[in-house]
Coordinates of C-alpha atoms in Angstrom, one line a residue:
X1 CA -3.7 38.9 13.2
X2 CA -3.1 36.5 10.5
X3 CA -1.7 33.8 12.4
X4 CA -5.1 33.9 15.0
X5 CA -7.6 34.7 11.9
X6 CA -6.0 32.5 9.8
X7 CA -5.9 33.9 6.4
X8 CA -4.9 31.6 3.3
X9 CA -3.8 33.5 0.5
X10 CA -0.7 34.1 -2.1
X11 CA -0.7 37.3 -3.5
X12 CA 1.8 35.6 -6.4
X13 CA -1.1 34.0 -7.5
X14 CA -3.7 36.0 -6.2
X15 CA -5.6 32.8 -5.2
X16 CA -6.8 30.8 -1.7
X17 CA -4.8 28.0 -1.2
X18 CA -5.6 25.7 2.1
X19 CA -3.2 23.4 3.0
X20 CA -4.0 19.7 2.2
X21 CA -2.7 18.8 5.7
X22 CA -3.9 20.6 9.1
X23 CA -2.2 19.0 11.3
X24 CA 0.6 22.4 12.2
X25 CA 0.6 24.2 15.2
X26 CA -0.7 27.4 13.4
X27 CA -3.9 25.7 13.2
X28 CA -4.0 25.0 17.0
X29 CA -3.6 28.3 17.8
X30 CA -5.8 30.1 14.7
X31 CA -9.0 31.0 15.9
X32 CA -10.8 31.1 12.6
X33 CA -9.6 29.8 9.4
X34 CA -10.7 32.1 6.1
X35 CA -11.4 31.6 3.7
X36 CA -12.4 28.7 3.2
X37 CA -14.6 29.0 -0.4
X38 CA -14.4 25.3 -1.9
X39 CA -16.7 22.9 -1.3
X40 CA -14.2 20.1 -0.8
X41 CA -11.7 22.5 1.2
X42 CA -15.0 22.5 3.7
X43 CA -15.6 18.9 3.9
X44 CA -11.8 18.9 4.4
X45 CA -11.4 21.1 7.6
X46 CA -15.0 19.5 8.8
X47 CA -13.6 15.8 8.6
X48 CA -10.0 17.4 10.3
X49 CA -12.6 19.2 13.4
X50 CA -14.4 15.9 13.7
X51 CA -11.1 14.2 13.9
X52 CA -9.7 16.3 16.7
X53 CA -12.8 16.1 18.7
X54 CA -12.1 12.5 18.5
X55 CA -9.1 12.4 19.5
X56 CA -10.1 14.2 22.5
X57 CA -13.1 12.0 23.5
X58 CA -10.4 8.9 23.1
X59 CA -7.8 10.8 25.4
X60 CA -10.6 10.9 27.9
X61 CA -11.6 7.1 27.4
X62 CA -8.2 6.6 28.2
X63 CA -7.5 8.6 31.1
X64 CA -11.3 7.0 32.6
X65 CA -9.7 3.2 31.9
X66 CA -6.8 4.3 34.0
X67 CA -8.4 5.9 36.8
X68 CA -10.2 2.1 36.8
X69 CA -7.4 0.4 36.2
X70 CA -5.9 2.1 39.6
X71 CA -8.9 1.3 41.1
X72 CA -8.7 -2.0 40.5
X73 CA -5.2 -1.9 41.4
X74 CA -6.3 -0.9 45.2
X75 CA -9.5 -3.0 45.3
X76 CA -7.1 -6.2 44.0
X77 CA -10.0 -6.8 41.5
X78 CA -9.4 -9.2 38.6
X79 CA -8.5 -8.4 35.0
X80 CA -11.3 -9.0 32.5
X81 CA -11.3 -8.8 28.3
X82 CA -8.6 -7.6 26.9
X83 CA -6.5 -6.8 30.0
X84 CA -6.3 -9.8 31.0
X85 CA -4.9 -10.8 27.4
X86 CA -2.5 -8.4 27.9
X87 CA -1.6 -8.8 31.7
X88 CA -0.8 -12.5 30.7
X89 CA 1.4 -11.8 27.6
X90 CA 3.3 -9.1 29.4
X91 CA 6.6 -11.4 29.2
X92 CA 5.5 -12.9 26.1
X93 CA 7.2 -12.5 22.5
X94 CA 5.7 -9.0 22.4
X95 CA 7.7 -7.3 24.6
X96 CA 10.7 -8.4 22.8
X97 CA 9.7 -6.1 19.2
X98 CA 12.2 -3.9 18.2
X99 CA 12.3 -0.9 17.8
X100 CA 12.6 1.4 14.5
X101 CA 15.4 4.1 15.0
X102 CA 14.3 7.0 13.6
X103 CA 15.6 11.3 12.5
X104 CA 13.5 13.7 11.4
X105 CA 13.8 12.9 8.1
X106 CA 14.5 8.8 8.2
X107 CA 13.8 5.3 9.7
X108 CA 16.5 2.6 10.2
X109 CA 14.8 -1.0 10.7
X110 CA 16.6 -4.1 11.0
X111 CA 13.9 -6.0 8.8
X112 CA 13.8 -3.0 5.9
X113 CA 15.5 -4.1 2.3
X114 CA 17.2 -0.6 2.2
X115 CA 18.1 -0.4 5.8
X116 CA 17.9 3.1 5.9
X117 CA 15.0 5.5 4.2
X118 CA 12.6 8.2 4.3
X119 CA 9.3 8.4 6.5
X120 CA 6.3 6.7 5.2
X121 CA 3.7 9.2 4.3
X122 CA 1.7 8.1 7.5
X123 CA 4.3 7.4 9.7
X124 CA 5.5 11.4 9.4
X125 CA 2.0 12.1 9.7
X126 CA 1.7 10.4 13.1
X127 CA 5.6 12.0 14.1
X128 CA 4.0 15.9 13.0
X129 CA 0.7 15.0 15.1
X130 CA 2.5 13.6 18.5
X131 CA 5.0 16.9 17.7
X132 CA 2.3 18.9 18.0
X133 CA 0.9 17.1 20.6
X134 CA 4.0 17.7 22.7
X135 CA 4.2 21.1 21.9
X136 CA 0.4 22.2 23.1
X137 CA 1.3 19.8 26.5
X138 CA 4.7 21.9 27.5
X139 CA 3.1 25.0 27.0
X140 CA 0.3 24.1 29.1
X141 CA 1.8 26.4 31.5
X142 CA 3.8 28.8 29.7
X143 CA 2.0 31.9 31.1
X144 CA 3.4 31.0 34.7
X145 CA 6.3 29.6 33.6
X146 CA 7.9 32.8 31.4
X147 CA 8.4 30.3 28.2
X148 CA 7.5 29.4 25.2
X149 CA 8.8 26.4 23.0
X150 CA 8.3 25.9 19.3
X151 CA 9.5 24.7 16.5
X152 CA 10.5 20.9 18.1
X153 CA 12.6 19.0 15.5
X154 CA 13.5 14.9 16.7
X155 CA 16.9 14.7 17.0
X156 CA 16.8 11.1 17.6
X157 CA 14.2 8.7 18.6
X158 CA 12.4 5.2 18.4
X159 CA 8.7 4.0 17.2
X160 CA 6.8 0.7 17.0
X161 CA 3.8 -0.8 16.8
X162 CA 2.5 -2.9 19.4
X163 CA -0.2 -5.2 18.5
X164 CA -1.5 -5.2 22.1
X165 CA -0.4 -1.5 23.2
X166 CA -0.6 0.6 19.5
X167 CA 1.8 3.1 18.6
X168 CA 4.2 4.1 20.9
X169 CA 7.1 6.5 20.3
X170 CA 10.3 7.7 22.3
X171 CA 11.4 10.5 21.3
X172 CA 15.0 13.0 21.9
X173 CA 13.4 16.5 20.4
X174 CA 15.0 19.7 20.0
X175 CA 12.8 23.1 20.8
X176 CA 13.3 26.4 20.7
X177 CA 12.6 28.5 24.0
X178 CA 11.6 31.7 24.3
X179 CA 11.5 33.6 27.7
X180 CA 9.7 36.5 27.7
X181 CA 10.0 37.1 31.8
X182 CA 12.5 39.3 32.7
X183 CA 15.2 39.7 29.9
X184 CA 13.5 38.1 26.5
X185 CA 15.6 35.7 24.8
X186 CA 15.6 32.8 22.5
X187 CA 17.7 29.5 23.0
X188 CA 17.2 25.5 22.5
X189 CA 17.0 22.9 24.2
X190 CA 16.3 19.2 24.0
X191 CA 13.8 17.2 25.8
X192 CA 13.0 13.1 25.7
X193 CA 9.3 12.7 25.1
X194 CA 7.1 9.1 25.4
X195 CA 4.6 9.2 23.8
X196 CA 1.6 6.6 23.1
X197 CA -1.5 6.2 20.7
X198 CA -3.7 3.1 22.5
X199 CA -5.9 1.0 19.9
X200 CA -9.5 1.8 20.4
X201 CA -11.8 -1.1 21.6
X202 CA -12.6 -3.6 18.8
X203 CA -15.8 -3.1 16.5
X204 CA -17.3 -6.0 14.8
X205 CA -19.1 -5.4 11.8
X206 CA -20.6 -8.1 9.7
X207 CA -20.1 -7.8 5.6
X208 CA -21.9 -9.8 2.8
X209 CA -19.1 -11.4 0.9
X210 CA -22.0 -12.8 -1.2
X211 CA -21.2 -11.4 -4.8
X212 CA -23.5 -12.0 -8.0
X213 CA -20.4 -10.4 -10.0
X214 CA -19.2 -11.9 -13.1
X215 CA -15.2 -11.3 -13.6
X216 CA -14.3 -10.2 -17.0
X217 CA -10.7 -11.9 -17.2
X218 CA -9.2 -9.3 -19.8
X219 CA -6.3 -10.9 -21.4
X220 CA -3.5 -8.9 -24.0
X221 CA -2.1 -11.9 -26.4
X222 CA 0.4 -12.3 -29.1
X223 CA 2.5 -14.9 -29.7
X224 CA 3.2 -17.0 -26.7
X225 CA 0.8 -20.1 -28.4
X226 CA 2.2 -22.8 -25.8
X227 CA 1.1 -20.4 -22.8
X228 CA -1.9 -19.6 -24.0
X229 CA -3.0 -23.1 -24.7
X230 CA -1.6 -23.7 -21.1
X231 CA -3.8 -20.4 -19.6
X232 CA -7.0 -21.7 -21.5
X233 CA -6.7 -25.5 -19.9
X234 CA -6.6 -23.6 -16.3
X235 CA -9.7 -20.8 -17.2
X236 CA -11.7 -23.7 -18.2
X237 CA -11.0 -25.5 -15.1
X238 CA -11.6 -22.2 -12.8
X239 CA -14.6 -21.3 -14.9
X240 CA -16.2 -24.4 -15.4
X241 CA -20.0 -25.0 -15.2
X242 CA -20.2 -21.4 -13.3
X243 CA -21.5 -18.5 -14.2
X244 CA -18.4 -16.1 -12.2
X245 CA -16.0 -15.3 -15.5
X246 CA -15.6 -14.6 -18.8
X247 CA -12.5 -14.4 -20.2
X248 CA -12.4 -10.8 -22.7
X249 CA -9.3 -12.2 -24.9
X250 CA -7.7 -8.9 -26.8
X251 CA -5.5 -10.7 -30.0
X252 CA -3.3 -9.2 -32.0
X253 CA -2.0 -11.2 -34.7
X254 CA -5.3 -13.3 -34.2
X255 CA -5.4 -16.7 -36.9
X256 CA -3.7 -18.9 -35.1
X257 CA -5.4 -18.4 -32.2
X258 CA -8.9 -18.7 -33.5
X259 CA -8.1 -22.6 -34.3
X260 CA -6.8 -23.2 -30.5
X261 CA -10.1 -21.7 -29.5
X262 CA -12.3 -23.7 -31.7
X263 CA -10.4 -26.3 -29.7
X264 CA -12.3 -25.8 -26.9
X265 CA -15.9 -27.1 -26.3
X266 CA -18.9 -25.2 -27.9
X267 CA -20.4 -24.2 -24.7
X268 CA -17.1 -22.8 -23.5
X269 CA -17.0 -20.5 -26.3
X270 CA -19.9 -19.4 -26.5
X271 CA -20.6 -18.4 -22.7
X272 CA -17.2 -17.6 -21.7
X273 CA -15.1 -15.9 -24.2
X274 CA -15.0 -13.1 -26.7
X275 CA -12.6 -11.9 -28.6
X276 CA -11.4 -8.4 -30.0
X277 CA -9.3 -8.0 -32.6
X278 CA -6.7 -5.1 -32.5
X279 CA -4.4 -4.0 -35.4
X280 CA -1.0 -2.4 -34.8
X281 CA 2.3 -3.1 -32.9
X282 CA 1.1 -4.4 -29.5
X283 CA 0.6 -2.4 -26.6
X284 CA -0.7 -3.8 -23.2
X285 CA -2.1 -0.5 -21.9
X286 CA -4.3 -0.3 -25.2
X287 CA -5.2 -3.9 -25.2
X288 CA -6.4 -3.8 -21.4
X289 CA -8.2 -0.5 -22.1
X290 CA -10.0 -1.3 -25.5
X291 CA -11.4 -4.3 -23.1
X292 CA -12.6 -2.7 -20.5
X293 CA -14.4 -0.4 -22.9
X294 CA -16.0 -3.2 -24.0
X295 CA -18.1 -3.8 -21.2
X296 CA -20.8 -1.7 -18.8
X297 CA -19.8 0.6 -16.2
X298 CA -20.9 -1.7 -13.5
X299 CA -19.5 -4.6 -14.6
X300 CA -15.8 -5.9 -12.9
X301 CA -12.8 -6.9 -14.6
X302 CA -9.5 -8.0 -13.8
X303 CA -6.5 -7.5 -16.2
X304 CA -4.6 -10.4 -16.4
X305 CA -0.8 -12.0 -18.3
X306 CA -0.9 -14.9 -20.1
X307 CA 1.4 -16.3 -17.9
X308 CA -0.2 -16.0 -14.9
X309 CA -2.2 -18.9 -13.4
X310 CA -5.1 -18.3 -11.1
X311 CA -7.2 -20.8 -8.6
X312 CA -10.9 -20.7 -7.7
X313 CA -10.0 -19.6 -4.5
X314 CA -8.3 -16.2 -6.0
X315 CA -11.2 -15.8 -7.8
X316 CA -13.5 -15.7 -5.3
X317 CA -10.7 -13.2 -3.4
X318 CA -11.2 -11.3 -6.7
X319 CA -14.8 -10.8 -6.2
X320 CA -14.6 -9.8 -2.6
X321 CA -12.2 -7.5 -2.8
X322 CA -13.5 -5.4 -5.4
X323 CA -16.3 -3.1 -5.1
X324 CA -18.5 -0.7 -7.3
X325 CA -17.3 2.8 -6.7
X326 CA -15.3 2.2 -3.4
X327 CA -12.9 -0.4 -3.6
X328 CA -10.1 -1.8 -6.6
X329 CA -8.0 -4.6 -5.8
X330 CA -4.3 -4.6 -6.8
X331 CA -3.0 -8.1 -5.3
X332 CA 0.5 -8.8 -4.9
X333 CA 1.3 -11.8 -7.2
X334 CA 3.8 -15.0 -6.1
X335 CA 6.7 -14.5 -8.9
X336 CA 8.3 -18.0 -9.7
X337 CA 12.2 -18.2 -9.9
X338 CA 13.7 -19.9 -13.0
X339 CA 12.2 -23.4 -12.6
X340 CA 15.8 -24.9 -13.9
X341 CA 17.4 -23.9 -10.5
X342 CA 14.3 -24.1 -8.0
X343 CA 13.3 -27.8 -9.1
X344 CA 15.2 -28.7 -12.2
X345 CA 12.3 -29.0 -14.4
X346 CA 10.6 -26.7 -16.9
X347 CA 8.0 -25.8 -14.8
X348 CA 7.7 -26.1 -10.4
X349 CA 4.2 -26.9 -9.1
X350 CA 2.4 -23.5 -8.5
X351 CA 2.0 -24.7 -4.8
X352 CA 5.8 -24.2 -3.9
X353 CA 5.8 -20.6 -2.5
X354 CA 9.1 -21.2 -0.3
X355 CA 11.8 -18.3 -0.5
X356 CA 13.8 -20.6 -2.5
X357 CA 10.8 -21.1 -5.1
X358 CA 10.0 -17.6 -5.9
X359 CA 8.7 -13.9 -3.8
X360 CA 5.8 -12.1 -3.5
X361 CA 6.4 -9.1 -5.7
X362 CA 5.3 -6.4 -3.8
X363 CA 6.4 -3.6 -6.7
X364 CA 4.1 -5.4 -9.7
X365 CA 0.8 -4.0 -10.0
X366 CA -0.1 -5.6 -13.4
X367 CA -2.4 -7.9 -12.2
X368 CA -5.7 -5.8 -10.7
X369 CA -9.2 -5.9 -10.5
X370 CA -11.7 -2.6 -10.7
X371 CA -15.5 -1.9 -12.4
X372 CA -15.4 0.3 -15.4
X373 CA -16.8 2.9 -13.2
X374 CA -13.6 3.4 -11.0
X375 CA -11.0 2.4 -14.2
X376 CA -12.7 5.6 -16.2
X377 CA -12.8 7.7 -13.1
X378 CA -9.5 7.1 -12.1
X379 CA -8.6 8.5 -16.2
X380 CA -7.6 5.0 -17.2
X381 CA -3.8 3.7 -18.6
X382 CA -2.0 6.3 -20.4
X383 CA -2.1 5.2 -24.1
X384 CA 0.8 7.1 -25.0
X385 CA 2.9 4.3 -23.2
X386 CA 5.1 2.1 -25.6
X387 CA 7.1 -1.1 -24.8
X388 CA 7.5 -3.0 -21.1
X389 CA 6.1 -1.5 -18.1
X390 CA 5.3 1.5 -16.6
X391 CA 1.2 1.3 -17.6
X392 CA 0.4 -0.8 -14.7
X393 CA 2.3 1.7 -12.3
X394 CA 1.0 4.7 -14.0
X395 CA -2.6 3.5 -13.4
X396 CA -1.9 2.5 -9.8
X397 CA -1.3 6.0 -9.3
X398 CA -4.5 7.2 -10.5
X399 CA -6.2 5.0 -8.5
X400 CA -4.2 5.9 -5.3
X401 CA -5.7 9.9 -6.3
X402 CA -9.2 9.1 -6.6
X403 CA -11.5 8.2 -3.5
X404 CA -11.8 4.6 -4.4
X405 CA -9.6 2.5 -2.1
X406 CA -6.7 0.5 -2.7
X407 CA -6.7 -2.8 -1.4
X408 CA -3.2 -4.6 -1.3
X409 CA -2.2 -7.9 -0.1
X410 CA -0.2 -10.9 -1.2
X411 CA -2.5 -13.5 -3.4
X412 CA -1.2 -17.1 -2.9
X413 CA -3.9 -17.9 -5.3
X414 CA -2.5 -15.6 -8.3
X415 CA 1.0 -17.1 -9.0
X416 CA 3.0 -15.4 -12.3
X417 CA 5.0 -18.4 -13.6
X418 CA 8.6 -17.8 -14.9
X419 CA 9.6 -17.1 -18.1
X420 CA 12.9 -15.7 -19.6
X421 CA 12.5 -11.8 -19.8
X422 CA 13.9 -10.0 -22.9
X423 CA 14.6 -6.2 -21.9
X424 CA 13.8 -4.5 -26.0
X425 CA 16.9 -1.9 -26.7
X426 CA 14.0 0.4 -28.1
X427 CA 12.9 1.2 -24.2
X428 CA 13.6 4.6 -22.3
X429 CA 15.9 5.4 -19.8
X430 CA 13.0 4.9 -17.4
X431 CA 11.6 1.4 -18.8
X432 CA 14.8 0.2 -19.2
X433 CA 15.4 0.3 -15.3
X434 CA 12.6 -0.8 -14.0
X435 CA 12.9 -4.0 -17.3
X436 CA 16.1 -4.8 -15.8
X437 CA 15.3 -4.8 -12.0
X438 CA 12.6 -6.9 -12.6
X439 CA 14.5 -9.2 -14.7
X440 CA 17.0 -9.5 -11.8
X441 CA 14.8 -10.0 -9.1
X442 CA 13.1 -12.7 -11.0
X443 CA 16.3 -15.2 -11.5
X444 CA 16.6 -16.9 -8.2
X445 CA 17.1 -16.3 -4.4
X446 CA 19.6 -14.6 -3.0
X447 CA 20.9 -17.7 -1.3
X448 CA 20.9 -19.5 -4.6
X449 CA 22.8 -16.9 -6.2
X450 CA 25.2 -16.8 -3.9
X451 CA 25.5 -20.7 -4.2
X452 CA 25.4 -21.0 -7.5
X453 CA 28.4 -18.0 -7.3
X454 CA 30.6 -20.0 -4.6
X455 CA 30.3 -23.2 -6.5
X456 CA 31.2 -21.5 -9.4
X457 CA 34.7 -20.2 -8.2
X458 CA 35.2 -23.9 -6.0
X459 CA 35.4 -25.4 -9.9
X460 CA 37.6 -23.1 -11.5
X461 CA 40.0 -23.4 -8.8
X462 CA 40.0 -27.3 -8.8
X463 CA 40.3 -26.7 -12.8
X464 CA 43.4 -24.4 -11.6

């Protein structure tokens, strides 16, 4: 009775707890789910019924589009659209993808920087649906045919995404049968599923990229005179004679600063910075957040290094990435090598993005872009954060939690330039890791490290 009238409750706790995701078999075969007494639990299980009826109305697109397709196959009719993309490019470079080897529990990918590691949230999401899937198709017929399977478990398998075909899976999974003709009993076997989720035909909708917004550049400073001078020359020349940014400049340690700013024209001071003073040791989290406080809930800031540069083009990217109470943009940043080695200079033209010049770093989230309204919603940086790091990723977090969207995607326009990194002994465990990695990754290629390595050992043998 409990699994048909699907009851939720822990009597540990003496509390109803629904399960975040309802995609098991239990809820194929529960007739009612109870109870279900939070708002958001409802919404939940309503956008999960939705779903499935979806699904179902797709499944029947797909079996009407074959039915035509054989059709067509008789009649000798033409392909139109789409088909007839995909008809011609059925020998191109698609069909020669590779495939991702995959266990219950991991994925092994030729093109993968760990070559072997766990399921991505949504790929296991799409394995337990097409599991489930299988499961409700073999026992289509279990009545007449005396068994049951359950419990499937992929022994071993393949996925990949086709850009013409979607998802498509092949899979070696292991079930347990029960027969309940005859003599009952309980055994396994393994059966090799294909399985295949076709894209849905293309919808074009038109968006306004048209954006009144004004970017508060929110920038942490102190020391660092020469880059700061060197940020201010490219602000003016991204800002100039517009009306899209302001740069929010957080000092600590603020004199000297005040007589490079005073540097700059009148007009340029006036309209397009302000300055807050904070006392104390410095800390980026409360620097970023005592700026953002500093403005309204619906205006949109951007938290920004001093030694990053950015183009008009990034701005404008900025703008249109980021919306009120739905979207925050955490771009992925070009991250120059040690200029020395890349071009032999003390600074490489922000325009070389080769392998050899430097990597997208896909695990920074420093640089990002939200309205107060998300950054407050989200709960903000964690203030109790000393020393290198960890705020950024901390906040990304947040973010990821609320029901504003993450948008990610490598920025050629937002380049960090390189500078030495000094890794403070004061740092924890944590910190220190992640201070270190970073300061790895950010030295040169691998192909120049092993080149630089090789040469190295070619002269101390001649010296030998």
């Amino acid at each position: 009775m409990q699994v048909l009238f699907y009851h939720s409750y822990t009597h540990a706790t003496n509390s109803h707890v629904f399960p975040h995701d309802l995609t098991g078999s239990e809820m194929d075969r529960a007739i009612t789910l109870h109870p279900i007494k939070v708002p958001s639990v409802m919404y939940h299980v309503h956008n999960e019924i939705l779903i499935r009826k979806k699904a179902k109305l797709e499944l029947q697109k797909i079996e009407l589009k074959r039915e035509i397709m054989e059709m067509d196959t008789l009649l000798d009719s033409p392909k139109e659209g789409l088909d007839k993309v995909q008809a011609s490019m059925e020998q191109s470079d698609f069909d020669f993808l590779p495939w991702v080897f995959i266990t219950s529990k991991s994925q092994i990918a030729h093109n993968m920087f760990n070559v072997k590691r766990n399921h991505e949230r949504s790929w296991k999401q799409i394995l337990d649906r097409a599991l489930d899937l299988a499961v409700n198709q073999l026992n289509e017929n279990a009545m007449s045919d005396g068994r049951l399977l359950d419990q499937p478990e992929i022994v071993y398998g393949y996925r990949r995404f086709h850009p013409l075909s979607g998802i498509q899976l092949k899979l070696n999974v292991k079930f347990r049968c029960l027969k309940f003709h005859g003599k009952s009993s309980k055994s396994y076997i393994s059966k090799y599923i294909e399985l295949g989720a076709h894209l849905s035909a293309p919808e074009v909708r038109e968006v306004d990229l048209k954006s009144n917004a004004i970017v508060h550049l929110i920038l942490p400073l102190s020391g660092k005179l020469k880059e700061f001078k060197r940020f201010l020359s490219q602000f003016e020349e991204v800002c100039k004679g517009k009306d899209s940014c302001v740069l929010l400049l957080v000092l600590y340690k603020s004199a000297s600063y005040l007589e490079t700013i005073t540097s700059v024209s009148q007009s340029l001071l006036k309209h397009k910075i302000r300055i807050l003073r904070v006392h104390g040791t410095f800390n980026r989290a409360v620097a970023l957040h005592n700026g953002v406080m500093a403005v309204n809930d619906t205006e949109l800031v951007m938290f920004v290094d001093v030694d990053i540069h950015l183009n008009v083009d990034a701005l404008f990217r900025v703008k249109t990435n980021t919306r009120l109470r739905s979207q925050a943009y955490f771009p992925i940043v070009f991250n120059q090598y040690d200029s020395k080695l890349t071009c032999g200079a003390n600074s490489c033209p922000v325009d070389n993005q080769t392998p050899e010049d430097g990597n997208f770093r896909f695990f920074g989230f420093g640089i990002a872009s939200m309205y107060k309204a998300d950054y407050v919603s989200s709960g903000g940086f964690d203030l109790n954060i000393r020393g290198w790091g960890k705020e950024d990723v901390d906040l990304y977090s947040k973010v990821l939690k609320t029901n504003t969207t993450v948008f990610r995607a490598a920025d050629p326009g937002i380049v960090h330039i390189y500078h030495p990194k000094i890794c403070d002994s004061t740092l924890n465990v944590e910190q220190t890791v992640m201070c270190v990695n970073s300061k790895a990754a950010s030295f040169a290629s691998q192909h120049k490290l092993a080149q630089l390595y090789f040469n190295s050992r070619h002269k101390s043998n001649l010296t030998l």
